[in-house]
Short mmCIF file of N, CA and C in Angstrom, two decimals:
data_model
loop_
_atom_site.label_atom_id
_atom_site.label_comp_id
_atom_site.label_asym_id
_atom_site.label_seq_id
_atom_site.Cartn_x
_atom_site.Cartn_y
_atom_site.Cartn_z
N UNK Z 7 51.04 -77.83 -34.04
CA UNK Z 7 52.13 -77.41 -34.89
C UNK Z 7 52.11 -75.89 -34.98
N UNK Z 8 53.28 -75.28 -34.84
CA UNK Z 8 53.38 -73.84 -34.99
C UNK Z 8 54.67 -73.51 -35.74
N UNK Z 9 54.72 -72.30 -36.25
CA UNK Z 9 55.86 -71.86 -37.04
C UNK Z 9 56.45 -70.60 -36.45
N UNK Z 10 57.75 -70.43 -36.65
CA UNK Z 10 58.48 -69.24 -36.24
C UNK Z 10 59.12 -68.67 -37.50
N UNK Z 11 58.88 -67.37 -37.74
CA UNK Z 11 59.41 -66.72 -38.93
C UNK Z 11 60.28 -65.54 -38.51
N UNK Z 12 61.55 -65.58 -38.90
CA UNK Z 12 62.41 -64.40 -38.76
C UNK Z 12 62.18 -63.58 -40.02
N UNK Z 13 61.81 -62.31 -39.86
CA UNK Z 13 61.30 -61.52 -40.98
C UNK Z 13 61.76 -60.07 -40.89
N UNK Z 14 61.69 -59.38 -42.02
CA UNK Z 14 61.88 -57.92 -42.06
C UNK Z 14 60.55 -57.21 -42.26
N UNK Z 15 59.46 -57.93 -42.10
CA UNK Z 15 58.14 -57.32 -42.22
C UNK Z 15 57.84 -56.91 -43.65
N UNK Z 16 57.22 -55.74 -43.78
CA UNK Z 16 56.75 -55.30 -45.11
C UNK Z 16 57.89 -54.92 -46.05
N UNK Z 17 59.10 -54.81 -45.52
CA UNK Z 17 60.26 -54.51 -46.37
C UNK Z 17 60.68 -55.72 -47.21
N UNK Z 18 60.11 -56.87 -46.94
CA UNK Z 18 60.57 -58.12 -47.54
C UNK Z 18 59.40 -58.84 -48.22
N UNK Z 19 59.33 -58.83 -49.55
CA UNK Z 19 58.23 -59.49 -50.25
C UNK Z 19 58.12 -60.99 -49.94
N UNK Z 20 59.24 -61.68 -49.84
CA UNK Z 20 59.20 -63.12 -49.54
C UNK Z 20 58.66 -63.36 -48.13
N UNK Z 21 58.99 -62.48 -47.20
CA UNK Z 21 58.47 -62.59 -45.83
C UNK Z 21 56.95 -62.42 -45.85
N UNK Z 22 56.48 -61.45 -46.60
CA UNK Z 22 55.05 -61.20 -46.69
C UNK Z 22 54.32 -62.40 -47.31
N UNK Z 23 54.92 -62.99 -48.35
CA UNK Z 23 54.31 -64.15 -48.99
C UNK Z 23 54.25 -65.34 -48.03
N UNK Z 24 55.31 -65.54 -47.25
CA UNK Z 24 55.33 -66.65 -46.29
C UNK Z 24 54.23 -66.47 -45.25
N UNK Z 25 54.10 -65.27 -44.72
CA UNK Z 25 53.06 -65.01 -43.71
C UNK Z 25 51.68 -65.13 -44.33
N UNK Z 26 51.53 -64.68 -45.56
CA UNK Z 26 50.24 -64.78 -46.25
C UNK Z 26 49.85 -66.24 -46.45
N UNK Z 27 50.81 -67.08 -46.86
CA UNK Z 27 50.52 -68.51 -47.06
C UNK Z 27 50.08 -69.16 -45.75
N UNK Z 28 50.76 -68.83 -44.65
CA UNK Z 28 50.37 -69.41 -43.36
C UNK Z 28 49.01 -68.87 -42.90
N UNK Z 29 48.80 -67.57 -43.05
CA UNK Z 29 47.51 -66.97 -42.65
C UNK Z 29 46.35 -67.56 -43.46
N UNK Z 30 46.51 -67.66 -44.77
CA UNK Z 30 45.44 -68.16 -45.64
C UNK Z 30 45.06 -69.60 -45.30
N UNK Z 31 46.03 -70.33 -44.75
CA UNK Z 31 45.78 -71.73 -44.41
C UNK Z 31 45.54 -71.91 -42.92
N UNK Z 32 45.33 -70.80 -42.22
CA UNK Z 32 45.01 -70.80 -40.79
C UNK Z 32 46.03 -71.58 -39.98
N UNK Z 33 47.30 -71.34 -40.28
CA UNK Z 33 48.41 -71.98 -39.57
C UNK Z 33 49.03 -70.95 -38.64
N UNK Z 34 49.15 -71.31 -37.37
CA UNK Z 34 49.70 -70.40 -36.36
C UNK Z 34 51.19 -70.17 -36.58
N UNK Z 35 51.60 -68.92 -36.38
CA UNK Z 35 53.03 -68.61 -36.44
C UNK Z 35 53.33 -67.41 -35.55
N UNK Z 36 54.60 -67.33 -35.20
CA UNK Z 36 55.13 -66.18 -34.46
C UNK Z 36 56.16 -65.53 -35.36
N UNK Z 37 56.08 -64.22 -35.46
CA UNK Z 37 57.03 -63.47 -36.29
C UNK Z 37 58.02 -62.75 -35.39
N UNK Z 38 59.30 -62.91 -35.70
CA UNK Z 38 60.36 -62.18 -35.01
C UNK Z 38 60.91 -61.20 -36.04
N UNK Z 39 60.71 -59.91 -35.79
CA UNK Z 39 61.15 -58.88 -36.73
C UNK Z 39 62.62 -58.53 -36.52
N UNK Z 40 63.35 -58.48 -37.63
CA UNK Z 40 64.71 -57.98 -37.60
C UNK Z 40 64.61 -56.48 -37.35
N UNK Z 41 65.29 -56.00 -36.32
CA UNK Z 41 65.17 -54.60 -35.91
C UNK Z 41 66.40 -54.21 -35.12
N UNK Z 42 66.48 -52.95 -34.71
CA UNK Z 42 67.62 -52.55 -33.87
C UNK Z 42 67.71 -53.37 -32.56
N UNK Z 43 66.57 -53.79 -32.03
CA UNK Z 43 66.60 -54.58 -30.80
C UNK Z 43 66.83 -56.07 -31.06
N UNK Z 44 66.62 -56.51 -32.29
CA UNK Z 44 66.91 -57.89 -32.70
C UNK Z 44 67.59 -57.82 -34.07
N UNK Z 45 68.90 -57.56 -34.08
CA UNK Z 45 69.60 -57.36 -35.36
C UNK Z 45 69.75 -58.66 -36.16
N UNK Z 46 69.96 -58.48 -37.44
CA UNK Z 46 70.11 -59.60 -38.37
C UNK Z 46 71.22 -60.55 -37.91
N UNK Z 47 72.29 -60.00 -37.34
CA UNK Z 47 73.41 -60.82 -36.88
C UNK Z 47 72.97 -61.83 -35.82
N UNK Z 48 72.03 -61.43 -34.99
CA UNK Z 48 71.51 -62.34 -33.96
C UNK Z 48 70.74 -63.49 -34.62
N UNK Z 49 69.94 -63.19 -35.65
CA UNK Z 49 69.23 -64.25 -36.37
C UNK Z 49 70.23 -65.20 -37.02
N UNK Z 50 71.25 -64.65 -37.67
CA UNK Z 50 72.26 -65.48 -38.34
C UNK Z 50 72.90 -66.42 -37.32
N UNK Z 51 73.23 -65.90 -36.14
CA UNK Z 51 73.85 -66.70 -35.08
C UNK Z 51 72.89 -67.79 -34.58
N UNK Z 52 71.63 -67.44 -34.38
CA UNK Z 52 70.64 -68.42 -33.91
C UNK Z 52 70.44 -69.54 -34.92
N UNK Z 53 70.31 -69.19 -36.19
CA UNK Z 53 70.12 -70.22 -37.23
C UNK Z 53 71.37 -71.10 -37.32
N UNK Z 54 72.54 -70.50 -37.25
CA UNK Z 54 73.79 -71.27 -37.29
C UNK Z 54 73.85 -72.25 -36.12
N UNK Z 55 73.52 -71.78 -34.92
CA UNK Z 55 73.56 -72.65 -33.74
C UNK Z 55 72.55 -73.79 -33.82
N UNK Z 56 71.39 -73.52 -34.42
CA UNK Z 56 70.34 -74.54 -34.50
C UNK Z 56 70.53 -75.52 -35.64
N UNK Z 57 71.13 -75.05 -36.76
CA UNK Z 57 71.16 -75.87 -37.98
C UNK Z 57 72.57 -76.17 -38.50
N UNK Z 58 73.54 -75.38 -38.09
CA UNK Z 58 74.87 -75.51 -38.66
C UNK Z 58 75.02 -74.79 -39.98
N UNK Z 59 73.97 -74.08 -40.41
CA UNK Z 59 73.97 -73.36 -41.68
C UNK Z 59 74.18 -71.87 -41.46
N UNK Z 60 74.95 -71.26 -42.32
CA UNK Z 60 75.10 -69.81 -42.31
C UNK Z 60 74.13 -69.23 -43.34
N UNK Z 61 73.18 -68.44 -42.86
CA UNK Z 61 72.19 -67.83 -43.75
C UNK Z 61 72.33 -66.33 -43.68
N UNK Z 62 71.91 -65.67 -44.75
CA UNK Z 62 72.02 -64.22 -44.78
C UNK Z 62 70.76 -63.57 -45.34
N UNK Z 63 69.69 -64.35 -45.46
CA UNK Z 63 68.46 -63.84 -46.05
C UNK Z 63 67.28 -64.11 -45.12
N UNK Z 64 66.22 -63.39 -45.36
CA UNK Z 64 64.96 -63.62 -44.67
C UNK Z 64 63.89 -63.86 -45.72
N UNK Z 65 62.84 -64.57 -45.40
CA UNK Z 65 62.55 -65.12 -44.09
C UNK Z 65 63.36 -66.39 -43.80
N UNK Z 66 63.51 -66.68 -42.53
CA UNK Z 66 64.03 -67.96 -42.07
C UNK Z 66 62.92 -68.56 -41.22
N UNK Z 67 62.53 -69.79 -41.55
CA UNK Z 67 61.31 -70.36 -40.98
C UNK Z 67 61.62 -71.69 -40.29
N UNK Z 68 61.07 -71.83 -39.08
CA UNK Z 68 61.17 -73.06 -38.31
C UNK Z 68 59.76 -73.54 -37.99
N UNK Z 69 59.61 -74.86 -37.83
CA UNK Z 69 58.34 -75.45 -37.44
C UNK Z 69 58.57 -76.19 -36.12
N UNK Z 70 57.62 -76.06 -35.20
CA UNK Z 70 57.67 -76.81 -33.94
C UNK Z 70 56.47 -77.73 -33.89
N UNK Z 71 56.74 -79.00 -33.65
CA UNK Z 71 55.68 -79.99 -33.51
C UNK Z 71 56.10 -80.97 -32.42
N UNK Z 72 55.22 -81.18 -31.46
CA UNK Z 72 55.51 -82.07 -30.33
C UNK Z 72 56.83 -81.70 -29.65
N UNK Z 73 57.04 -80.42 -29.42
CA UNK Z 73 58.22 -79.88 -28.74
C UNK Z 73 59.53 -80.10 -29.51
N UNK Z 74 59.43 -80.48 -30.79
CA UNK Z 74 60.61 -80.66 -31.63
C UNK Z 74 60.61 -79.59 -32.70
N UNK Z 75 61.72 -78.85 -32.79
CA UNK Z 75 61.84 -77.79 -33.77
C UNK Z 75 62.56 -78.30 -35.02
N UNK Z 76 61.99 -78.00 -36.19
CA UNK Z 76 62.58 -78.39 -37.47
C UNK Z 76 62.80 -77.15 -38.31
N UNK Z 77 63.93 -77.12 -39.00
CA UNK Z 77 64.24 -75.99 -39.88
C UNK Z 77 63.56 -76.21 -41.23
N UNK Z 78 62.81 -75.21 -41.68
CA UNK Z 78 62.15 -75.26 -42.99
C UNK Z 78 63.02 -74.57 -44.03
N UNK Z 79 63.46 -73.34 -43.76
CA UNK Z 79 64.26 -72.57 -44.70
C UNK Z 79 63.57 -71.26 -45.02
N UNK Z 80 63.57 -70.87 -46.28
CA UNK Z 80 62.95 -69.62 -46.72
C UNK Z 80 61.56 -69.84 -47.27
N UNK Z 81 61.06 -68.85 -48.02
CA UNK Z 81 59.70 -68.90 -48.54
C UNK Z 81 59.50 -70.09 -49.48
N UNK Z 82 60.39 -70.29 -50.46
CA UNK Z 82 60.18 -71.40 -51.41
C UNK Z 82 60.26 -72.74 -50.69
N UNK Z 83 61.08 -72.84 -49.66
CA UNK Z 83 61.14 -74.06 -48.86
C UNK Z 83 59.83 -74.28 -48.11
N UNK Z 84 59.22 -73.20 -47.64
CA UNK Z 84 57.93 -73.29 -46.97
C UNK Z 84 56.87 -73.82 -47.93
N UNK Z 85 56.86 -73.32 -49.15
CA UNK Z 85 55.88 -73.78 -50.15
C UNK Z 85 56.06 -75.28 -50.38
N UNK Z 86 57.30 -75.73 -50.57
CA UNK Z 86 57.57 -77.16 -50.76
C UNK Z 86 57.10 -77.96 -49.55
N UNK Z 87 57.37 -77.44 -48.37
CA UNK Z 87 56.97 -78.11 -47.12
C UNK Z 87 55.44 -78.23 -47.05
N UNK Z 88 54.73 -77.15 -47.32
CA UNK Z 88 53.27 -77.18 -47.26
C UNK Z 88 52.69 -78.14 -48.30
N UNK Z 89 53.28 -78.16 -49.48
CA UNK Z 89 52.80 -79.09 -50.51
C UNK Z 89 53.05 -80.54 -50.11
N UNK Z 90 54.18 -80.81 -49.46
CA UNK Z 90 54.44 -82.18 -49.00
C UNK Z 90 53.49 -82.56 -47.87
N UNK Z 91 53.15 -81.60 -47.01
CA UNK Z 91 52.17 -81.84 -45.94
C UNK Z 91 50.80 -82.11 -46.56
N UNK Z 92 50.49 -81.38 -47.62
CA UNK Z 92 49.22 -81.56 -48.31
C UNK Z 92 49.08 -83.00 -48.80
N UNK Z 93 50.14 -83.53 -49.39
CA UNK Z 93 50.11 -84.91 -49.90
C UNK Z 93 49.96 -85.90 -48.76
N UNK Z 94 50.65 -85.63 -47.63
CA UNK Z 94 50.61 -86.55 -46.49
C UNK Z 94 49.29 -86.48 -45.74
N UNK Z 95 48.71 -85.29 -45.62
CA UNK Z 95 47.51 -85.08 -44.80
C UNK Z 95 46.23 -84.96 -45.62
N UNK Z 96 46.34 -84.96 -46.94
CA UNK Z 96 45.20 -84.80 -47.83
C UNK Z 96 44.49 -83.44 -47.61
N UNK Z 97 45.23 -82.46 -47.16
CA UNK Z 97 44.70 -81.10 -47.02
C UNK Z 97 44.98 -80.37 -48.33
N UNK Z 98 44.15 -79.40 -48.64
CA UNK Z 98 44.40 -78.59 -49.82
C UNK Z 98 44.83 -77.21 -49.38
N UNK Z 99 46.14 -76.93 -49.51
CA UNK Z 99 46.67 -75.66 -49.08
C UNK Z 99 46.48 -74.61 -50.17
N UNK Z 100 46.29 -73.37 -49.72
CA UNK Z 100 46.20 -72.23 -50.63
C UNK Z 100 47.58 -71.59 -50.68
N UNK Z 101 48.16 -71.52 -51.88
CA UNK Z 101 49.48 -70.92 -52.01
C UNK Z 101 49.47 -69.83 -53.04
#
């Protein structure tokens, strides 16, 4: 299982919290930084194409498991997701 986070890096407190939660729980992720070479509009288009949702905030988080990508959402959605995984897997996540 791995995660993909569209982020603004240190400019975004929620992005930092999402990365911290994954790091503290030793969960692999790839961060795609919103930048001049990867503008926010490109992220919005990618999320729309994958989910049918129009989003305008970061972080936007996806999970890949067994070659299947699932949309998680933002930071609070990630917390809910990790807590539900905790109940299913009997793991104790640090949040």
